[in-house]
C-alpha positions as semicolon CSV with decimal commas, in nm:
position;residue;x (nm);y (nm);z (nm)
1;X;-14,168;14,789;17,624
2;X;-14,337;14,586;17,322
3;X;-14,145;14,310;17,202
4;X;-13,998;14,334;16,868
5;X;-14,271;14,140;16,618
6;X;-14,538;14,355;16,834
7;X;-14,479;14,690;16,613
8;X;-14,694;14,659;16,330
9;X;-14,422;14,741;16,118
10;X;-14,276;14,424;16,118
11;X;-14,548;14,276;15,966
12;X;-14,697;14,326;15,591
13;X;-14,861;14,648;15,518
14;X;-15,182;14,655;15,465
15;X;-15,179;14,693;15,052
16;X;-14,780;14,618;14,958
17;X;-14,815;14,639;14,582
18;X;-14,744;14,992;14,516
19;X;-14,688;14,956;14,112
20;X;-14,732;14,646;13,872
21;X;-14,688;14,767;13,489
22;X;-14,557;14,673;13,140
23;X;-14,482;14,915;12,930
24;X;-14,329;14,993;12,597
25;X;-14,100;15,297;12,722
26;X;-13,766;15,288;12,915
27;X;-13,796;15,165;13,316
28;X;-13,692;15,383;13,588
29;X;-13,473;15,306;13,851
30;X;-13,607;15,583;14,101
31;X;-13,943;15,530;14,044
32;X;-13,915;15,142;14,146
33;X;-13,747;15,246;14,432
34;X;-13,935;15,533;14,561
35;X;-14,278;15,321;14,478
36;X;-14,160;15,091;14,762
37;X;-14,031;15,331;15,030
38;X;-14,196;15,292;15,354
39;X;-14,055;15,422;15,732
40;X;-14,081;15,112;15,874
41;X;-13,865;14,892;15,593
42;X;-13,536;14,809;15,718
43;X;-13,455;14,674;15,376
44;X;-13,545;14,711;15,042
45;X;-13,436;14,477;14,719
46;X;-13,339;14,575;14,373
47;X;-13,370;14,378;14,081
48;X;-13,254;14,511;13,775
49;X;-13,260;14,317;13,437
50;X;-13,090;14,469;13,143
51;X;-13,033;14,335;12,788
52;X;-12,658;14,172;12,780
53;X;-12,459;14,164;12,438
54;X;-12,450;13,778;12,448
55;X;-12,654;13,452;12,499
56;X;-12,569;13,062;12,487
57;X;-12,226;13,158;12,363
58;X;-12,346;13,402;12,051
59;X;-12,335;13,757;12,013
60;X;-12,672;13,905;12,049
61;X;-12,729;14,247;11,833
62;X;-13,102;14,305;11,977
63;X;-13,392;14,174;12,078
64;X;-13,782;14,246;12,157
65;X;-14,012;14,223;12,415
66;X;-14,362;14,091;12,346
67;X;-14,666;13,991;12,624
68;X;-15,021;13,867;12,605
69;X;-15,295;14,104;12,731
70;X;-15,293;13,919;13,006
71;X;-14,926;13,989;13,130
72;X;-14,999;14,280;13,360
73;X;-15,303;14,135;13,546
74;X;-15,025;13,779;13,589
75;X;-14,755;13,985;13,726
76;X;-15,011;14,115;13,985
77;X;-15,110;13,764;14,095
78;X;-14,719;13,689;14,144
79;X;-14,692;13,997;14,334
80;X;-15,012;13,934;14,554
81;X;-14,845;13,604;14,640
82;X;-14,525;13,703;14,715
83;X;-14,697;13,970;14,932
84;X;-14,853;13,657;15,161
85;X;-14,589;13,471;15,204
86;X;-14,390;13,723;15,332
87;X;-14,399;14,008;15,554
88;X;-14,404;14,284;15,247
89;X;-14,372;14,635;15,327
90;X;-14,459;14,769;14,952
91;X;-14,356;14,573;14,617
92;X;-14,306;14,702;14,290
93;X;-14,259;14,510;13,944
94;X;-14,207;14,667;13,592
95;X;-14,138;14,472;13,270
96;X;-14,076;14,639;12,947
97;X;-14,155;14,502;12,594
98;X;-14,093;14,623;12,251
99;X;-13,747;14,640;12,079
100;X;-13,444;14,707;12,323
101;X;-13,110;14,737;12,291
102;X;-12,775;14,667;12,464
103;X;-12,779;14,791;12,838
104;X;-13,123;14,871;12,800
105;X;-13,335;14,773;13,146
106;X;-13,588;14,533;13,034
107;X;-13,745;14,434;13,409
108;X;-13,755;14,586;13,737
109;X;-13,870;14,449;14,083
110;X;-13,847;14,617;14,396
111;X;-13,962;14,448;14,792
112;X;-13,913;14,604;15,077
113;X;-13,938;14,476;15,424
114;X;-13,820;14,505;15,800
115;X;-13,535;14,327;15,744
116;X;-13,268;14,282;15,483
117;X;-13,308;13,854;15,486
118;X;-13,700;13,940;15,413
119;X;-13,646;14,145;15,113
120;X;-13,353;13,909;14,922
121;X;-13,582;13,616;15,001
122;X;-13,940;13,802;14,854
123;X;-13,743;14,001;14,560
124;X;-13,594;13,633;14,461
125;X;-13,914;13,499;14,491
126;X;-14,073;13,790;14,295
127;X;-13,819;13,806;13,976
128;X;-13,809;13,390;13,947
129;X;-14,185;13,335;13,943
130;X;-14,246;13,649;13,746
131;X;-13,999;13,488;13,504
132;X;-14,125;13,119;13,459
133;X;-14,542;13,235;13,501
134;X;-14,568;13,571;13,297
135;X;-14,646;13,517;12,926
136;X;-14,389;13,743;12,797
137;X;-14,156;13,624;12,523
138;X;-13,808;13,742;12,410
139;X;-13,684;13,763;12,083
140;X;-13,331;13,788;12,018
141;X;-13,150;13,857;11,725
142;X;-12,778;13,751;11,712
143;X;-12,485;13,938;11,523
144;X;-12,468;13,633;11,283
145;X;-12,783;13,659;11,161
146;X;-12,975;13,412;11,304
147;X;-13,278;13,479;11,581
148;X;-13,492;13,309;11,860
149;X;-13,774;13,315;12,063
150;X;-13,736;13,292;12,432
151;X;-14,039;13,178;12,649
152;X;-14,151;13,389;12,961
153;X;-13,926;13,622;13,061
């Protein structure tokens, strides 16, 4: 018998990223997921972002997405370097942008892995560096009036 990091499905498939996008129309849950289904994952991580009614102790109404060109092909470099520092069954990221509003899903990542510890620690990894490195601002507008711009993320 083959010990256990013999089987080539605990290592990282061969091409992990199954779907890197921003778009301007609502984010699906089941596509994420199903984008990063693979037999010999153990464990597969869920990110899910939505808009929350409140920020820095105001009430926020709404708020919009906005990215440079240049978003997409960033998120992709994120996701090729999560995908080689760990062993990365299939990885999906989706960020949306335009105007949003309460509850709406605003980013999605997905990893999945052989194990469970593999897929928290990528899918952290993922959403955090997506979040400081990809030019995409937020703009919120609060109840009271007043707005602001966000930076990345």
């Amino acid at each position: 018998m083959a010990a256990i990091d013999e089987h080539p499905g605990e290592h990282a498939a061969q091409d992990p990223i199954k779907l890197i996008a921003v778009r301007d129309t609502a984010l699906s849950l089941d596509e994420v997921f199903k984008a990063v289904g693979d037999d010999a994952a153990g464990g597969t991580a869920l990110f899910v972002g939505t808009v929350r009614n409140h920020d820095g102790g105001a009430d926020v109404a709404a708020l919009g997405y906005s990215c440079h060109p240049s978003a997409e092909a960033e998120m992709r470099r994120i996701a090729e370097k999560v995908a080689a520092e760990y062993p990365v069954r299939a990885l999906a990221a989706v960020h949306r942008i335009g105007d949003l509003g309460i509850g709406d899903l605003a980013v999605v990542v997905a990893v999945s892995c052989a194990h469970r510890a593999e897929a928290f620690e990528a899918s952290r990894k993922l959403i955090d560096d997506l979040k400081h490195e990809v030019p995409i601002w937020k703009h919120q507008r609060f109840s009271d009036g007043t707005d602001e711009w966000v930076g990345a993320c």
